[in-house]
CSV table of C-alpha atoms in Angstrom, one decimal:
chain,number,residue,atom,x,y,z
A,1,MET,CA,10.0,-53.7,81.5
A,2,ASP,CA,12.2,-54.0,84.2
A,3,VAL,CA,13.1,-51.6,86.7
A,4,GLU,CA,16.9,-52.4,85.4
A,5,GLU,CA,15.8,-51.5,82.2
A,6,ILE,CA,13.8,-48.2,83.0
A,7,ALA,CA,17.4,-46.8,84.8
A,8,VAL,CA,18.9,-47.3,82.3
A,9,THR,CA,17.2,-46.1,80.1
A,10,VAL,CA,16.8,-43.1,81.8
A,11,HIS,CA,20.5,-42.8,82.2
A,12,VAL,CA,21.4,-43.2,78.1
A,13,TYR,CA,18.5,-40.1,77.4
A,14,ARG,CA,19.6,-37.5,80.0
A,15,HIS,CA,23.3,-38.8,78.1
A,16,TYR,CA,21.9,-37.8,75.2
A,17,ILE,CA,20.5,-34.7,76.6
A,18,LYS,CA,23.7,-33.2,77.9
A,19,ARG,CA,25.2,-34.7,74.6
A,20,ARG,CA,22.8,-32.2,72.4
A,21,ARG,CA,24.0,-29.2,74.8
A,22,ARG,CA,24.2,-26.2,72.8
A,23,ARG,CA,27.9,-25.5,72.5
A,24,TYR,CA,27.3,-21.9,71.6
A,25,TRP,CA,24.4,-19.2,72.3
A,26,ILE,CA,25.3,-17.8,68.8
A,27,HIS,CA,27.9,-20.0,66.3
A,28,PRO,CA,30.9,-18.5,65.2
A,29,MET,CA,29.6,-18.0,61.7
A,30,LEU,CA,26.2,-16.4,62.2
A,31,GLN,CA,28.3,-13.4,64.3
A,32,SER,CA,30.0,-12.8,60.8
A,33,ARG,CA,26.3,-12.1,59.5
A,34,PRO,CA,27.3,-7.7,59.6
A,35,THR,CA,30.4,-8.2,57.2
A,36,ARG,CA,29.9,-11.3,55.7
A,37,GLY,CA,26.1,-12.6,55.3
A,38,GLN,CA,24.3,-12.2,51.4
A,39,PHE,CA,22.0,-9.1,52.2
A,40,PHE,CA,25.5,-7.0,53.5
A,41,THR,CA,27.4,-7.5,50.9
A,42,PHE,CA,25.4,-8.3,47.9
A,43,PHE,CA,22.5,-7.4,47.7
A,44,TYR,CA,22.3,-3.1,47.9
A,45,GLU,CA,25.4,-3.2,45.1
A,46,LEU,CA,22.2,-5.8,43.5
A,47,ARG,CA,19.8,-2.7,43.5
A,48,LEU,CA,22.2,-0.8,41.4
A,49,TYR,CA,21.2,-2.8,38.8
A,50,GLU,CA,17.8,-3.3,37.0
A,51,GLU,CA,17.6,-7.0,35.1
A,52,LYS,CA,20.6,-8.3,37.8
A,53,ILE,CA,18.2,-7.5,40.8
A,54,PHE,CA,15.0,-9.1,38.8
A,55,ASN,CA,16.4,-12.0,38.6
A,56,TYR,CA,17.2,-12.3,41.7
A,57,THR,CA,13.7,-11.1,43.7
A,58,ARG,CA,11.4,-11.3,40.5
A,59,MET,CA,10.6,-7.7,41.0
A,60,SER,CA,12.4,-4.6,40.4
A,61,VAL,CA,13.3,-2.0,42.4
A,62,ALA,CA,10.0,0.0,42.5
A,63,SER,CA,8.3,-2.4,43.0
A,64,PHE,CA,10.6,-4.4,45.5
A,65,ASP,CA,10.4,-1.2,48.1
A,66,GLN,CA,7.1,-0.5,47.9
A,67,LEU,CA,6.5,-4.0,48.8
A,68,LEU,CA,8.8,-3.3,52.0
A,69,ASN,CA,6.6,-0.4,52.9
A,70,LYS,CA,3.4,-1.5,52.5
A,71,ILE,CA,4.3,-4.6,55.0
A,72,ALA,CA,7.6,-3.4,56.9
A,73,ASP,CA,5.3,-2.7,60.5
A,74,SER,CA,3.6,-6.6,60.3
A,75,ILE,CA,7.4,-8.5,59.8
A,76,ARG,CA,9.8,-5.7,62.0
A,77,GLY,CA,10.7,-6.7,65.6
A,78,THR,CA,12.2,-6.0,68.5
A,79,ASP,CA,16.0,-4.6,69.6
A,80,THR,CA,16.3,-6.5,73.0
A,81,SER,CA,19.3,-6.7,75.0
A,82,MET,CA,20.9,-9.8,73.9
A,83,ARG,CA,21.5,-9.2,70.1
A,84,PRO,CA,19.1,-6.3,67.6
A,85,CYS,CA,16.5,-7.7,65.9
A,86,ILE,CA,17.4,-9.0,61.7
A,87,GLY,CA,15.8,-5.8,59.4
A,88,VAL,CA,12.8,-6.1,57.4
A,89,GLU,CA,14.7,-5.5,53.8
A,90,GLU,CA,17.0,-8.5,54.8
A,91,LYS,CA,14.1,-11.2,56.6
A,92,LEU,CA,11.9,-10.2,53.1
A,93,LEU,CA,14.8,-10.7,50.3
A,94,VAL,CA,15.0,-14.4,52.5
A,95,THR,CA,12.0,-14.9,51.7
A,96,LEU,CA,11.8,-13.8,47.9
A,97,ARG,CA,14.8,-15.4,47.5
A,98,TYR,CA,13.3,-18.7,49.0
A,99,LEU,CA,10.5,-18.4,46.6
A,100,ALA,CA,12.0,-18.0,44.1
A,101,THR,CA,14.3,-20.3,44.0
A,102,GLY,CA,12.9,-23.5,46.0
A,103,ASN,CA,16.6,-23.3,47.8
A,104,SER,CA,16.0,-24.6,51.8
A,105,PHE,CA,16.7,-23.1,54.5
A,106,VAL,CA,20.2,-24.8,55.3
A,107,ASP,CA,21.1,-23.7,51.5
A,108,LEU,CA,20.2,-20.1,52.7
A,109,HIS,CA,21.7,-20.4,56.5
A,110,HIS,CA,24.8,-21.0,54.9
A,111,SER,CA,24.5,-18.0,52.3
A,112,TYR,CA,23.0,-15.0,54.7
A,113,ARG,CA,24.7,-16.7,58.0
A,114,LEU,CA,21.0,-17.2,59.6
A,115,GLY,CA,19.8,-19.5,61.4
A,116,ALA,CA,17.8,-22.2,59.7
A,117,THR,CA,15.0,-21.7,62.3
A,118,THR,CA,15.5,-18.5,62.7
A,119,ILE,CA,14.8,-18.0,58.4
A,120,LYS,CA,11.9,-20.8,58.5
A,121,GLU,CA,10.4,-18.2,61.3
A,122,ILE,CA,11.0,-15.6,58.5
A,123,VAL,CA,9.6,-17.4,56.4
A,124,ALA,CA,6.1,-17.9,58.1
A,125,ARG,CA,5.8,-14.3,59.0
A,126,VAL,CA,6.6,-12.7,55.9
A,127,CYS,CA,4.4,-15.0,54.2
A,128,SER,CA,1.4,-14.3,56.9
A,129,ALA,CA,2.6,-10.7,56.3
A,130,LEU,CA,1.9,-10.6,52.3
A,131,TRP,CA,-1.5,-12.2,53.1
A,132,ASN,CA,-3.5,-10.4,55.4
A,133,VAL,CA,-2.0,-6.8,54.1
A,134,LEU,CA,-2.5,-7.9,50.7
A,135,LYS,CA,-4.9,-9.6,50.5
A,136,ASN,CA,-7.4,-6.9,50.2
A,137,GLU,CA,-6.0,-4.9,47.0
A,138,CYS,CA,-4.4,-7.4,44.7
A,139,LEU,CA,-7.3,-10.1,45.4
A,140,PRO,CA,-9.7,-8.5,46.1
A,141,GLU,CA,-13.5,-9.9,45.7
A,142,PRO,CA,-15.4,-8.2,42.1
A,143,SER,CA,-17.2,-6.0,42.0
A,144,LYS,CA,-20.4,-6.7,39.3
A,145,ASP,CA,-17.7,-4.0,36.7
A,146,ASP,CA,-14.8,-5.9,37.5
A,147,TRP,CA,-17.3,-9.2,36.3
A,148,LEU,CA,-17.9,-6.8,33.1
A,149,ARG,CA,-14.7,-6.1,32.3
A,150,ILE,CA,-13.7,-9.8,32.5
A,151,ALA,CA,-15.8,-11.4,30.7
A,152,SER,CA,-15.4,-8.0,28.0
A,153,GLU,CA,-11.1,-9.5,28.0
A,154,PHE,CA,-11.6,-13.2,27.2
A,155,GLU,CA,-14.1,-11.7,24.2
A,156,ASN,CA,-11.7,-10.2,22.9
A,157,ARG,CA,-8.7,-12.5,23.1
A,158,ALA,CA,-10.5,-15.6,23.6
A,159,ASN,CA,-12.7,-14.9,21.3
A,160,PHE,CA,-15.8,-17.0,24.1
A,161,PRO,CA,-18.6,-14.8,25.3
A,162,ASN,CA,-19.6,-14.3,28.6
A,163,CYS,CA,-16.6,-16.1,30.6
A,164,LEU,CA,-16.2,-14.7,34.2
A,165,GLY,CA,-12.9,-16.5,34.3
A,166,ALA,CA,-11.1,-20.2,33.9
A,167,VAL,CA,-11.6,-22.2,36.8
A,168,ASP,CA,-8.9,-25.3,37.9
A,169,GLY,CA,-7.3,-27.3,40.4
A,170,LYS,CA,-3.5,-27.8,40.5
A,171,HIS,CA,-1.5,-30.3,42.2
A,172,ILE,CA,1.3,-28.3,44.6
A,173,ARG,CA,3.6,-31.6,45.8
A,174,ILE,CA,4.4,-32.4,49.1
A,175,VAL,CA,6.5,-33.9,51.8
A,176,LYS,CA,4.1,-36.8,52.9
A,177,PRO,CA,2.6,-34.8,56.6
A,178,PRO,CA,3.3,-37.1,59.9
A,179,ASN,CA,0.1,-39.8,60.7
A,180,SER,CA,-2.2,-38.2,57.2
A,181,ALA,CA,-1.9,-41.7,55.8
A,182,SER,CA,-3.1,-41.1,52.4
A,183,LEU,CA,-5.3,-38.2,52.7
A,184,TYR,CA,-2.4,-36.0,50.6
A,185,PHE,CA,-1.2,-39.1,48.1
A,186,ASN,CA,-3.1,-38.3,45.2
A,187,TYR,CA,-4.4,-39.8,41.1
A,188,LYS,CA,-0.1,-38.9,39.8
A,189,HIS,CA,0.7,-40.9,42.9
A,190,TYR,CA,2.4,-37.9,45.0
A,191,PHE,CA,1.9,-36.2,48.4
A,192,SER,CA,0.2,-32.6,47.4
A,193,ILE,CA,-2.1,-30.2,48.9
A,194,VAL,CA,-4.6,-28.9,45.6
A,195,LEU,CA,-5.4,-24.9,44.7
A,196,MET,CA,-8.2,-24.4,43.2
A,197,ALA,CA,-8.0,-20.9,41.5
A,198,VAL,CA,-10.2,-19.3,39.2
A,199,THR,CA,-8.2,-17.2,36.9
A,200,ASP,CA,-9.3,-14.0,34.4
A,201,ALA,CA,-7.9,-13.1,30.5
A,202,ASP,CA,-5.3,-10.8,31.7
A,203,TYR,CA,-3.1,-14.5,33.2
A,204,LYS,CA,-3.6,-13.2,37.0
A,205,PHE,CA,-5.4,-14.9,40.2
A,206,VAL,CA,-9.3,-13.5,41.1
A,207,PHE,CA,-10.4,-16.4,43.9
A,208,ILE,CA,-8.5,-18.8,44.6
A,209,ASP,CA,-9.3,-21.5,47.5
A,210,VAL,CA,-5.9,-23.5,49.4
A,211,GLY,CA,-5.3,-26.5,51.4
A,212,SER,CA,-7.2,-28.9,50.1
A,213,TYR,CA,-6.5,-32.4,50.2
A,214,GLY,CA,-4.7,-33.9,47.6
A,215,LYS,CA,-6.6,-37.5,47.0
A,216,CYS,CA,-9.7,-35.1,46.4
A,217,GLY,CA,-11.3,-34.3,42.7
A,218,ASP,CA,-10.8,-31.0,41.3
A,219,SER,CA,-14.5,-30.9,40.8
A,220,THR,CA,-15.8,-31.6,44.7
A,221,ILE,CA,-13.2,-29.0,46.1
A,222,PHE,CA,-14.5,-26.6,43.6
A,223,GLN,CA,-18.2,-27.7,45.7
A,224,GLN,CA,-17.3,-26.8,48.5
A,225,SER,CA,-15.7,-23.9,48.0
A,226,ALA,CA,-17.1,-20.7,49.5
A,227,LEU,CA,-17.3,-18.8,45.5
A,228,HIS,CA,-19.7,-21.9,44.8
A,229,GLN,CA,-21.5,-21.9,47.8
A,230,ARG,CA,-22.1,-17.8,47.5
A,231,ILE,CA,-22.9,-18.4,44.2
A,232,LEU,CA,-25.4,-21.1,45.1
A,233,ALA,CA,-26.7,-18.5,47.8
A,234,ASP,CA,-26.6,-16.0,45.5
A,235,THR,CA,-24.9,-13.8,47.2
A,236,ILE,CA,-22.5,-12.9,45.0
A,237,ASP,CA,-23.1,-9.6,42.4
A,238,LEU,CA,-22.8,-11.7,39.0
A,239,PRO,CA,-23.7,-9.7,36.0
A,240,GLU,CA,-26.9,-10.3,34.6
A,241,ASP,CA,-28.1,-12.8,32.2
A,242,ARG,CA,-26.9,-11.5,28.3
A,243,ALA,CA,-27.5,-11.9,25.5
A,244,ILE,CA,-24.0,-13.7,23.1
A,245,SER,CA,-24.6,-11.8,20.2
A,246,SER,CA,-27.1,-9.0,18.0
A,247,SER,CA,-28.1,-11.8,16.0
A,248,SER,CA,-29.8,-13.1,19.2
A,249,SER,CA,-32.5,-12.0,21.5
A,250,THR,CA,-32.2,-15.2,23.8
A,251,PRO,CA,-30.3,-15.0,27.3
A,252,ILE,CA,-27.2,-16.7,27.5
A,253,PRO,CA,-25.8,-16.7,31.9
A,254,PHE,CA,-22.6,-15.8,32.6
A,255,VAL,CA,-20.0,-18.3,33.4
A,256,PHE,CA,-17.0,-20.2,34.7
A,257,LEU,CA,-15.0,-22.7,32.1
A,258,ALA,CA,-14.2,-26.2,33.3
A,259,ASP,CA,-12.6,-28.8,32.2
A,260,ASP,CA,-14.8,-32.6,31.8
A,261,ALA,CA,-13.4,-33.3,35.4
A,262,PHE,CA,-15.7,-30.4,36.7
A,263,SER,CA,-19.6,-31.2,37.4
A,264,LEU,CA,-22.0,-28.9,34.8
A,265,SER,CA,-24.1,-27.1,36.1
A,266,HIS,CA,-25.6,-23.3,35.7
A,267,ARG,CA,-22.3,-20.9,35.9
A,268,VAL,CA,-19.9,-23.7,35.2
A,269,LEU,CA,-20.6,-24.4,31.0
A,270,CYS,CA,-17.5,-27.9,30.6
A,271,PRO,CA,-16.8,-29.3,27.3
A,272,PHE,CA,-18.4,-31.6,25.5
A,273,ILE,CA,-16.9,-35.0,25.8
A,274,GLY,CA,-16.1,-38.0,22.9
A,275,LYS,CA,-14.6,-38.1,19.8
A,276,GLN,CA,-17.5,-38.8,17.7
A,277,LEU,CA,-18.6,-35.2,17.8
A,278,ASN,CA,-20.0,-33.0,14.8
A,279,ASP,CA,-18.5,-29.5,13.9
A,280,THR,CA,-20.4,-27.6,16.2
A,281,LYS,CA,-19.3,-28.7,18.9
A,282,ARG,CA,-16.3,-29.6,18.1
A,283,THR,CA,-15.3,-25.4,17.2
A,284,PHE,CA,-17.7,-25.5,20.3
A,285,ASN,CA,-15.1,-26.9,22.4
A,286,TYR,CA,-12.1,-25.2,20.2
A,287,ARG,CA,-13.2,-22.5,21.8
A,288,HIS,CA,-13.8,-23.1,25.2
A,289,CYS,CA,-10.4,-25.1,25.5
A,290,ARG,CA,-8.5,-21.3,24.5
A,291,ALA,CA,-10.7,-19.7,27.0
A,292,ARG,CA,-9.8,-22.3,29.5
A,293,ARG,CA,-6.2,-22.2,28.4
A,294,TYR,CA,-6.0,-19.0,30.4
A,295,VAL,CA,-6.3,-21.2,33.7
A,296,GLU,CA,-3.1,-23.5,32.9
A,297,CYS,CA,-1.3,-20.6,31.8
A,298,THR,CA,-1.7,-18.8,34.7
A,299,PHE,CA,-0.3,-21.8,37.0
A,300,GLY,CA,2.6,-22.1,34.0
A,301,ILE,CA,3.3,-19.1,34.9
A,302,LEU,CA,3.4,-19.0,39.2
A,303,ALA,CA,5.1,-22.3,38.8
A,304,ASN,CA,8.5,-20.8,37.4
A,305,LYS,CA,8.6,-17.7,38.2
A,306,TRP,CA,8.5,-19.1,42.3
A,307,ARG,CA,11.1,-22.4,42.0
A,308,ILE,CA,9.3,-22.7,45.2
A,309,PHE,CA,7.2,-25.1,43.7
A,310,HIS,CA,9.7,-27.4,41.8
A,311,ARG,CA,10.2,-29.3,44.3
A,312,PRO,CA,8.0,-30.8,47.6
A,313,LEU,CA,7.5,-28.6,50.6
A,314,ASN,CA,9.6,-29.5,52.8
A,315,VAL,CA,7.5,-27.8,55.1
A,316,ASP,CA,3.9,-28.2,57.4
A,317,VAL,CA,0.8,-28.3,56.4
A,318,ASP,CA,-0.3,-24.9,57.4
A,319,LEU,CA,3.4,-23.2,56.7
A,320,ALA,CA,2.9,-24.8,53.0
A,321,ILE,CA,-0.8,-23.8,52.7
A,322,ASP,CA,0.7,-20.0,53.6
A,323,ILE,CA,3.3,-20.2,51.1
A,324,VAL,CA,0.8,-21.3,48.6
A,325,LYS,CA,-1.4,-18.3,49.3
A,326,ALA,CA,1.2,-15.8,49.2
A,327,CYS,CA,2.9,-16.9,46.4
A,328,CYS,CA,-0.3,-16.4,44.3
A,329,ILE,CA,-0.3,-12.6,45.8
A,330,LEU,CA,2.7,-11.9,45.2
A,331,HIS,CA,2.1,-12.9,40.9
A,332,ASN,CA,-1.0,-10.8,40.7
A,333,TYR,CA,1.1,-8.4,42.1
A,334,VAL,CA,4.1,-8.1,40.5
A,335,ARG,CA,1.8,-8.7,37.5
A,336,SER,CA,-0.1,-5.7,38.2
A,337,ARG,CA,3.4,-3.6,38.3
A,338,ASP,CA,6.1,-5.2,36.4
A,339,GLY,CA,3.7,-7.0,33.3
A,340,LEU,CA,4.6,-11.3,32.3
A,341,GLN,CA,8.4,-11.4,32.7
A,342,PHE,CA,10.9,-13.7,34.0
A,343,VAL,CA,14.2,-13.4,34.8
A,344,GLY,CA,15.2,-9.8,33.6
A,345,HIS,CA,12.8,-10.6,29.8
A,346,ILE,CA,9.6,-10.4,28.4
A,347,VAL,CA,7.7,-13.3,27.4
A,348,GLN,CA,5.0,-12.9,24.8
A,349,ILE,CA,1.8,-14.9,25.5
A,350,PRO,CA,0.2,-15.0,22.2
A,351,ASN,CA,-3.8,-14.6,22.0
């Protein structure tokens, strides 16, 4: 490229930058937010109707208020001489609506009259606060008594003794990250990150690992997870082996149930593979499937309550990971307080 071509390129670039200068400090449409924004015109009336607000935020009024009190200090902004900050209640509402509907930032920009970039920053901050503030409450490390309670629930509901949880991975669809080649391209032929989870018999998450490449297999991800490493190092407080019935005195270890994509180990129990199985093995596979389905049901509840998982996450990978972790926290939070509900209706899942 000679000097003249460089000069022309610089001139065109400067002309482009000049044309991109902002016409408004605050767009006139956004200035009407206090009088026409959806938060100010709709939310306070919505609070009067329990079923409607559950449909809108995926939680009850009491749960919303308590959640706001827990994270308010972490998401509160500071008023300046330039403009007042956005209130914490509006920040939480916008984030819950984004997660509950899967709408884009531009869609929310038009309804709440907030800038699309501002909404992205709000979602990132609130999701980070949900994880940092509530992870010890909603996703604590189980004690030995907690593991025994989980095992008792599996035995009562699924008739499978000594089960500490069902483990599986879920591919979270994302838009291809730049310069990522095929790292996030999975065997289902789309780009994803993986949510590896252990769930109990109450459809709640016990352990999650988020962010592995979509190309990786479930077994590899689980073996590299913090839970598996602690199991190998024997630094996790698991119950001692015990007999599974009064007629047997042989102690059996407590195990996690996984499908045949995982590697069989001392703490991971997989089903028998093949079609030519005897009655004993088929019965075992039936019992195994009956208990392992709880993780599949939990993924289904998560994705249908928080509809952000019904479309590819069009954000950077770090924010996508924060969104998944926040949704898992919200899943446990709402499940503990409001029960198993969808859009104002109680859903009964048979045992």
